[in-house]
PDB file of C-alpha atoms and ligand atoms in Angstrom:
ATOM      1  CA  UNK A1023     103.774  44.704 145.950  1.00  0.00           C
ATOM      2  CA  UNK A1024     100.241  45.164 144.990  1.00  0.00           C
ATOM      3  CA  UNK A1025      98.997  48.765 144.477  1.00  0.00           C
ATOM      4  CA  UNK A1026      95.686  50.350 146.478  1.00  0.00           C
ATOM      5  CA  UNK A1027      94.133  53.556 145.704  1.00  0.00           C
ATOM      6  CA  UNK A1028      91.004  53.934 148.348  1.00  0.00           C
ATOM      7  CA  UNK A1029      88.179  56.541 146.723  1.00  0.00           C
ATOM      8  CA  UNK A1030      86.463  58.325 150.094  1.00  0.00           C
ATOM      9  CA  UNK A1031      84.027  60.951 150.644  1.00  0.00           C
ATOM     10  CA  UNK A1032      83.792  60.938 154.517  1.00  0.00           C
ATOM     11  CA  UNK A1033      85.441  60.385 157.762  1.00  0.00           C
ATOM     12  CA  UNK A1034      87.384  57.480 156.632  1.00  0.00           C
ATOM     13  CA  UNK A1035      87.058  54.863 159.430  1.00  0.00           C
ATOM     14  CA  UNK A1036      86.982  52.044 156.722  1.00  0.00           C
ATOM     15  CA  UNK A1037      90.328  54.072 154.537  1.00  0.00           C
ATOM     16  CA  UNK A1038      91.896  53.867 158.323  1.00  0.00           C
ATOM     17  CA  UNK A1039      90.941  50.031 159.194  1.00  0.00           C
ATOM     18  CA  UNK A1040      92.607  48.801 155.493  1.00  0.00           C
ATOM     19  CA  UNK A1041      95.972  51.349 156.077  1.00  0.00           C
ATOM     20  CA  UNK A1042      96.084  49.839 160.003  1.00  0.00           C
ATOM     21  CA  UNK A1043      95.658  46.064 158.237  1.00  0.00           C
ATOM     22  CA  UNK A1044      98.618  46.869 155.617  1.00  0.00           C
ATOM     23  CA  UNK A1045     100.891  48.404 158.612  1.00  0.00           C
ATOM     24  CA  UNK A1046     100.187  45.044 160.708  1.00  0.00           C
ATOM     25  CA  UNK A1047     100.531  43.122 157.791  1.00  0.00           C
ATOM     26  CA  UNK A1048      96.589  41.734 157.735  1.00  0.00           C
ATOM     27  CA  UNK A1049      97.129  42.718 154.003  1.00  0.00           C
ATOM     28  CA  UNK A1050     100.819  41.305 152.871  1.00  0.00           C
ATOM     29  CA  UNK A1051     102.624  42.422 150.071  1.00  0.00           C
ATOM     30  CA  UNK A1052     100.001  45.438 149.273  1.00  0.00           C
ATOM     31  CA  UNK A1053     100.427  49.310 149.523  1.00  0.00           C
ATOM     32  CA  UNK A1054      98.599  52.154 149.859  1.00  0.00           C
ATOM     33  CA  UNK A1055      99.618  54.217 147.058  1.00  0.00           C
ATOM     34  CA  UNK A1056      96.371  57.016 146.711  1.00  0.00           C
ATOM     35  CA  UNK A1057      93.646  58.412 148.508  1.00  0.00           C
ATOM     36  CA  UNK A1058      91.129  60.007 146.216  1.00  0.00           C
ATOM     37  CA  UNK A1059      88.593  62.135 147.938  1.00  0.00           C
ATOM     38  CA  UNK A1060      85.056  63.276 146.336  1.00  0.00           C
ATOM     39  CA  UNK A1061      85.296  65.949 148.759  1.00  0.00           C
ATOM     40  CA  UNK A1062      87.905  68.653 149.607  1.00  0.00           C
ATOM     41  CA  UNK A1063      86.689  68.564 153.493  1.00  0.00           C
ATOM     42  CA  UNK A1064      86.718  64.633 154.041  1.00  0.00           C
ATOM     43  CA  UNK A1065      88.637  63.898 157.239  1.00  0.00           C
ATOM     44  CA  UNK A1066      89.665  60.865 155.319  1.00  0.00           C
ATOM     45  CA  UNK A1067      92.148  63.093 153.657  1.00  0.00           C
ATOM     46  CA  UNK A1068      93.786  64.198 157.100  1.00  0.00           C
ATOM     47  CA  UNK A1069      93.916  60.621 157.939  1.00  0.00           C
ATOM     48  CA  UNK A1070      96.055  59.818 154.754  1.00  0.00           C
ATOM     49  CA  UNK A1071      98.291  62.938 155.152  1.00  0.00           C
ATOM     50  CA  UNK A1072      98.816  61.466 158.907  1.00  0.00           C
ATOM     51  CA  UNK A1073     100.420  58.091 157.271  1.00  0.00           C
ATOM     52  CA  UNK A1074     101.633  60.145 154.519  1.00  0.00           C
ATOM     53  CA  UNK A1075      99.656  58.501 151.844  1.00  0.00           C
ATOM     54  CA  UNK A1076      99.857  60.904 148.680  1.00  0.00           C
ATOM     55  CA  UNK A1077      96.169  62.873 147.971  1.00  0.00           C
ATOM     56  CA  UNK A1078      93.983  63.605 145.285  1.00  0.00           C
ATOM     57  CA  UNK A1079      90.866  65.736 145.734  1.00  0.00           C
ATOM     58  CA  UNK A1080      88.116  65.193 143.042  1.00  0.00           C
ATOM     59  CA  UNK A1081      85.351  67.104 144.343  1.00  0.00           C
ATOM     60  CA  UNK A1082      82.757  69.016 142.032  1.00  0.00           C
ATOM     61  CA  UNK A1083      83.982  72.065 143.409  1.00  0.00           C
ATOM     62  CA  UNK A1084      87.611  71.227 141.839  1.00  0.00           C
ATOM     63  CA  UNK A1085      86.128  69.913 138.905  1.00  0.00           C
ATOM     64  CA  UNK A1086      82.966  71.405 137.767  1.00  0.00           C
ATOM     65  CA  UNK A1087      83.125  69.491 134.229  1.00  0.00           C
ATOM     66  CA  UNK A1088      82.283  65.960 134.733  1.00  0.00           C
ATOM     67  CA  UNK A1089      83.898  64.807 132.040  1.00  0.00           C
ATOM     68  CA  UNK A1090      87.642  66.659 133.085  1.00  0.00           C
ATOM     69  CA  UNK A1091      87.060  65.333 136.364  1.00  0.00           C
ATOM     70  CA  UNK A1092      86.192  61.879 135.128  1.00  0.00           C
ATOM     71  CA  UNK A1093      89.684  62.273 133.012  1.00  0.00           C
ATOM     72  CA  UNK A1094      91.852  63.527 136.530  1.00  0.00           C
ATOM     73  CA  UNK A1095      90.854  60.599 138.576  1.00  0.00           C
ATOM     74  CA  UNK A1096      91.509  57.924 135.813  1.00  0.00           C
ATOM     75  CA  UNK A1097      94.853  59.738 135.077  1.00  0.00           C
ATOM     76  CA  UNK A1098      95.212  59.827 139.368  1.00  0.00           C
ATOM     77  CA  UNK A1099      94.931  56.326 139.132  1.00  0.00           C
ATOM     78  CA  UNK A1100      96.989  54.902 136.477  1.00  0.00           C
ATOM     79  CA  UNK A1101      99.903  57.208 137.384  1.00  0.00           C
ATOM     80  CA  UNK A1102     100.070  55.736 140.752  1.00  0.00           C
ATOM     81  CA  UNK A1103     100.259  52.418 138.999  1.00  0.00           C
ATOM     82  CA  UNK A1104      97.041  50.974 140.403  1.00  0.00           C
ATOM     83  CA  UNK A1105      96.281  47.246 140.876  1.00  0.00           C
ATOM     84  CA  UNK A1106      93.026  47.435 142.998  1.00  0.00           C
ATOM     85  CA  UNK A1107      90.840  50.664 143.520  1.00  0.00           C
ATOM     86  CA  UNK A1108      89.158  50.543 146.821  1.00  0.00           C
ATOM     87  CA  UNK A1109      85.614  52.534 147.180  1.00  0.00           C
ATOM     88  CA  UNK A1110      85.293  53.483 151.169  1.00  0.00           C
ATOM     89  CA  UNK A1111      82.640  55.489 151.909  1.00  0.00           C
ATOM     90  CA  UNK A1112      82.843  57.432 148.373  1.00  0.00           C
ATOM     91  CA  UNK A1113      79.456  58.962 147.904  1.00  0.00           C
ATOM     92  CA  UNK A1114      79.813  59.506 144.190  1.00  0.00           C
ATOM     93  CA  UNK A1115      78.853  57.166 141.624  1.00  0.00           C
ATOM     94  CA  UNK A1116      82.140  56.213 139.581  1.00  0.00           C
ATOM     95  CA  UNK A1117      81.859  57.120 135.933  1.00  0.00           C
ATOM     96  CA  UNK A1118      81.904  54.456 133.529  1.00  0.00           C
ATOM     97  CA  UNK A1119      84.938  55.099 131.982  1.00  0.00           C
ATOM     98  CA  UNK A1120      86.777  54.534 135.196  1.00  0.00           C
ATOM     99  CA  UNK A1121      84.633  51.301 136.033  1.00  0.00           C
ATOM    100  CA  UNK A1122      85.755  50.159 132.555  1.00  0.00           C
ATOM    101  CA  UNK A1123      89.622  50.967 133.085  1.00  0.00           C
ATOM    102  CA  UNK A1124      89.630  49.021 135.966  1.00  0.00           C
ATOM    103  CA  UNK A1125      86.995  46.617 135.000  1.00  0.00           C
ATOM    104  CA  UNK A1126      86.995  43.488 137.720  1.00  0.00           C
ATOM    105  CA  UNK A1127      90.156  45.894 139.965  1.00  0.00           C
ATOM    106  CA  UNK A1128      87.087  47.822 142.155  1.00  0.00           C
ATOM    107  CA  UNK A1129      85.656  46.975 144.769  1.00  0.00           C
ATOM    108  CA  UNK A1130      82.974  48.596 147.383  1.00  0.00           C
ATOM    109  CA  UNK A1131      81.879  48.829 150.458  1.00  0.00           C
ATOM    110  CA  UNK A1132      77.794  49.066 151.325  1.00  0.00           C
ATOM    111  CA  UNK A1133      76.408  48.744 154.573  1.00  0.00           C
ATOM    112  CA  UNK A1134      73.645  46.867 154.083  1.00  0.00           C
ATOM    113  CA  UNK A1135      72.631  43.361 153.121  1.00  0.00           C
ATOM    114  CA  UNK A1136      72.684  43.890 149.166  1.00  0.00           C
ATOM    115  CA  UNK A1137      70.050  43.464 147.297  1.00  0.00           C
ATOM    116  CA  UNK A1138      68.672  45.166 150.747  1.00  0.00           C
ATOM    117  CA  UNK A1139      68.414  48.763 150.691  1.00  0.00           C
ATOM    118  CA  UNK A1140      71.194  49.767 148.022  1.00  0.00           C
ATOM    119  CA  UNK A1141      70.879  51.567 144.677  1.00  0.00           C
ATOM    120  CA  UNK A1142      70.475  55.028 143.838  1.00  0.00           C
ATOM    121  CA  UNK A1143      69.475  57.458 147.135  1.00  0.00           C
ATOM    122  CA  UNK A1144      70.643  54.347 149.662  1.00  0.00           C
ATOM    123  CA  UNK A1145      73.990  55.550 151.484  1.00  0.00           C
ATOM    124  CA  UNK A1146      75.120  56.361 154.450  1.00  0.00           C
ATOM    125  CA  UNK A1147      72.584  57.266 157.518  1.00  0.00           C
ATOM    126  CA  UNK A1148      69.854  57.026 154.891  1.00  0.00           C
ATOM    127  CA  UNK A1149      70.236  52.963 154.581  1.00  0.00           C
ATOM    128  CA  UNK A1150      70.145  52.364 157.937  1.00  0.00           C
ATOM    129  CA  UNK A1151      67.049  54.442 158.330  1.00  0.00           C
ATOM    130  CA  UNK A1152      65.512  52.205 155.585  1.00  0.00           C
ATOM    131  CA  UNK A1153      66.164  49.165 157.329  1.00  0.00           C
ATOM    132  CA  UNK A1154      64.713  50.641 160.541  1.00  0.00           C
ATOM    133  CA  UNK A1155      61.596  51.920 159.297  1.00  0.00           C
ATOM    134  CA  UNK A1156      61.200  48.467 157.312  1.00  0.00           C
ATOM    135  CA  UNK A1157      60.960  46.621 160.522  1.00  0.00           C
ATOM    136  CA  UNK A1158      64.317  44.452 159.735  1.00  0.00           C
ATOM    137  CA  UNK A1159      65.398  42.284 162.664  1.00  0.00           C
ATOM    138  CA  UNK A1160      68.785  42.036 160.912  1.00  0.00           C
ATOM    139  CA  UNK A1161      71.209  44.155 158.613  1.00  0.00           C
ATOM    140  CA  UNK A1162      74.970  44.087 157.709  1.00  0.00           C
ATOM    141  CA  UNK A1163      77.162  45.173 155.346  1.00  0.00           C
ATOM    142  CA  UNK A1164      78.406  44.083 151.956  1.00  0.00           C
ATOM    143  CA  UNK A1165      81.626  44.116 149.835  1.00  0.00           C
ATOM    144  CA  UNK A1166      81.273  43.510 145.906  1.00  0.00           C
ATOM    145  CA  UNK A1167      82.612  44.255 142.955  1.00  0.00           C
ATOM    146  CA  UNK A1168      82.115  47.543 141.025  1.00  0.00           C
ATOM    147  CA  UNK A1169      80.518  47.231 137.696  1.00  0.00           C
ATOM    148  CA  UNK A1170      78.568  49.966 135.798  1.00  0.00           C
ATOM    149  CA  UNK A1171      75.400  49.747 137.905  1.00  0.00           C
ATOM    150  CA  UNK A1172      75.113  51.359 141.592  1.00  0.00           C
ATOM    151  CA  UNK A1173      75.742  48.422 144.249  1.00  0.00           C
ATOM    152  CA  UNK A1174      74.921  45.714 141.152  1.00  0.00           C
ATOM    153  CA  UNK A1175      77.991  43.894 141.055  1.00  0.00           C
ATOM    154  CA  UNK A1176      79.167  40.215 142.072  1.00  0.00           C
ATOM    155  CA  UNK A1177      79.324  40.314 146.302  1.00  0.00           C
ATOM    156  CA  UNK A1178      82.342  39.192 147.508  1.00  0.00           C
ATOM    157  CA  UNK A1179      81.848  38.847 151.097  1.00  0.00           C
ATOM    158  CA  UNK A1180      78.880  39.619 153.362  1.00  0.00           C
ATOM    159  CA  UNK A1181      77.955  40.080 157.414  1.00  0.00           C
ATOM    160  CA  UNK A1182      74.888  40.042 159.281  1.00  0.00           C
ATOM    161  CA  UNK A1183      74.371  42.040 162.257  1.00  0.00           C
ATOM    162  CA  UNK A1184      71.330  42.144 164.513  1.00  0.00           C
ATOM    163  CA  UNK A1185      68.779  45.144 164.497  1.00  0.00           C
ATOM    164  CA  UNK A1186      68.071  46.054 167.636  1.00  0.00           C
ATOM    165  CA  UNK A1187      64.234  46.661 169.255  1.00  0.00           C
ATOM    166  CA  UNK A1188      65.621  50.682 169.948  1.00  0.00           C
ATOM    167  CA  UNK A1189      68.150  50.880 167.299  1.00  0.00           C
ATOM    168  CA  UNK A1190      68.145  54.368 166.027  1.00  0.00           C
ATOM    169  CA  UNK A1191      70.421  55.107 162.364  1.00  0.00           C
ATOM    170  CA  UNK A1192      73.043  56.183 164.591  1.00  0.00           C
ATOM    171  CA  UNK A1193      73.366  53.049 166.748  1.00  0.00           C
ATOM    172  CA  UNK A1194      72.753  50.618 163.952  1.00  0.00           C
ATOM    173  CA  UNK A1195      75.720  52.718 161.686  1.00  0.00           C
ATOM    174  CA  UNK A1196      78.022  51.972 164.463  1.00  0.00           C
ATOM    175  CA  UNK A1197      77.628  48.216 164.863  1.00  0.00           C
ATOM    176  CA  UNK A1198      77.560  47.853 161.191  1.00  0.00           C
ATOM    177  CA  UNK A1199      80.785  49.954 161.062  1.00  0.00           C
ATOM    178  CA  UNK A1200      82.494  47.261 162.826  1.00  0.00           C
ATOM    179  CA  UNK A1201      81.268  44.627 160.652  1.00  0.00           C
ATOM    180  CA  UNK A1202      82.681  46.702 157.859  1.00  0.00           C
ATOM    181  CA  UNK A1203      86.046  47.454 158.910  1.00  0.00           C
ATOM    182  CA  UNK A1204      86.345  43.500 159.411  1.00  0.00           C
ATOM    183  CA  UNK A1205      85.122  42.735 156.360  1.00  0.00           C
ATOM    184  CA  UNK A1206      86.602  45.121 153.699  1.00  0.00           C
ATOM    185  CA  UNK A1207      89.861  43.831 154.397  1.00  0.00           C
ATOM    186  CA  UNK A1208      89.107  40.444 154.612  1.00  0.00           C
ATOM    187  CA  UNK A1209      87.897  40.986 150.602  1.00  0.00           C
ATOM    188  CA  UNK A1210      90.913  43.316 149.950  1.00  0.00           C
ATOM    189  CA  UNK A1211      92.695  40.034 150.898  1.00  0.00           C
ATOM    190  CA  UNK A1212      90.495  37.347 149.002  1.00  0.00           C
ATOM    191  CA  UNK A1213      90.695  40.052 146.042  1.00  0.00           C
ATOM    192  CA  UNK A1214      94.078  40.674 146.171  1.00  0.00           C
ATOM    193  CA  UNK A1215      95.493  36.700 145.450  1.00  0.00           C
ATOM    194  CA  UNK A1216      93.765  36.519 141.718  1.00  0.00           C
ATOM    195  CA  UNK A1217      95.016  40.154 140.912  1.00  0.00           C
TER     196      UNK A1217
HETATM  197  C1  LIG B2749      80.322  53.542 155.443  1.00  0.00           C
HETATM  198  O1  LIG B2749      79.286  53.095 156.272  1.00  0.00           O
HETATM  199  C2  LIG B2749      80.139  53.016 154.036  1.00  0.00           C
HETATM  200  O2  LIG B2749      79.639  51.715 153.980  1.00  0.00           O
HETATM  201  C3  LIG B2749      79.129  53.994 153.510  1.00  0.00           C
HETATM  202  O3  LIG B2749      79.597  55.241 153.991  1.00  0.00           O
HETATM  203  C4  LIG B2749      80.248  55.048 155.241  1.00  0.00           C
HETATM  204  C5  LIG B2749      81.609  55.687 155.197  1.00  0.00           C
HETATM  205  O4  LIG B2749      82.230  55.638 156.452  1.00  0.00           O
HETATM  206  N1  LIG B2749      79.076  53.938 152.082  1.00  0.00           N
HETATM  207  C6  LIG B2749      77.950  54.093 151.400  1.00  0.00           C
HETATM  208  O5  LIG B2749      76.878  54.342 151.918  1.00  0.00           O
HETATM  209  C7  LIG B2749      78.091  53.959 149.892  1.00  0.00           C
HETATM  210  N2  LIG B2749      76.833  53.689 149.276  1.00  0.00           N
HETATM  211  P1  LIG B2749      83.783  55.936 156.621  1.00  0.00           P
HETATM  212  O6  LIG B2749      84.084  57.223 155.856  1.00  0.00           O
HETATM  213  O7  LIG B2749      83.967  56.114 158.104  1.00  0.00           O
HETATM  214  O8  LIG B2749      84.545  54.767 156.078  1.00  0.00           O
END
């Protein structure tokens, strides 16, 4: 059995969509060991407790020393025995002793075409915003590796979805959402067989 940890920050719909693909067995021979969560608040921690997937919070507030909390979440990961760390929705940028530790085991999820509006100050509502206000006619979402750059690393699989005339961030979030949920585990799969 391969080992998952998913990192989240948020409301978790991509942590649920890879936990509902390991139940149906979408993912074989995989578990979802740990949820770490950036923040103490993330509803992506109640949706872990609901399958009983153990938690670890590693918000700021918890761990006001970067370097302590950089420490915790490496420890997190390698006494839950690891294989693959999973980055859903986590809105922190993953030190590089962590990206080392696991160097070629992380992957992310961005919703956007990358190299299209991803890097520093592009996540969440704010990249689909970008996309809008840059007159795209299409956007997506993007799974790639982690390496020590933000949204840098080798893609792994990509999706294009229309951008529609009266798209607002909200609308366009949604439909990529989908595209996301589809995707991530489709890579957690491809990922998965050379690990
Ligand atoms: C997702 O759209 C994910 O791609 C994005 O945050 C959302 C989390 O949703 N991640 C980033 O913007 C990272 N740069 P979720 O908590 O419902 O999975």
């Amino acid at each position: 059995m391969k080992r998952i940890a998913v990192m989240v920050s948020g409301g978790g719909t991509n942590l649920q969509a890879v936990m509902d693909a390991v139940e149906k067995g979408e993912i074989r021979d995989a578990e979802i060991v740990l949820v770490i969560s950036g923040k103490n608040d993330a509803y992506a921690l109640r949706r872990a407790e609901k399958r009983g997937v153990p938690t670890f919070i590693a918000g700021k507030t918890e761990w006001p020393d970067p370097v302590r909390r950089e420490e915790a979440i490496v420890k997190a990961l390698k006494q839950a025995k690891t294989d693959l760390v999973v980055l859903a929705g986590y809105m922190d940028i993953l030190p590089p002793s962590v990206v080392h530790a696991y160097a070629g085991r992380i992957i992310n999820i961005h919703p956007s075409l990358i190299p299209k509006f991803c890097g520093l100050g592009f996540y969440g509502k704010r990249v689909h915003q970008a996309a809008i206000d840059a007159g795209e006619t299409e956007s997506g979402a993007t799974v790639h590796f982690v390496d020590e750059g933000v949204d840098t690393g080798p893609i792994i699989l990509q999706r294009k979805t229309p951008v529609l005339p009266d798209d607002t961030a909200d609308t366009l979030a949604a439909r990529v959402l989908k595209i996301e949920h589809q995707i991530l585990v489709e890579a957690i799969r491809k990922v998965l067989e050379n690990i």
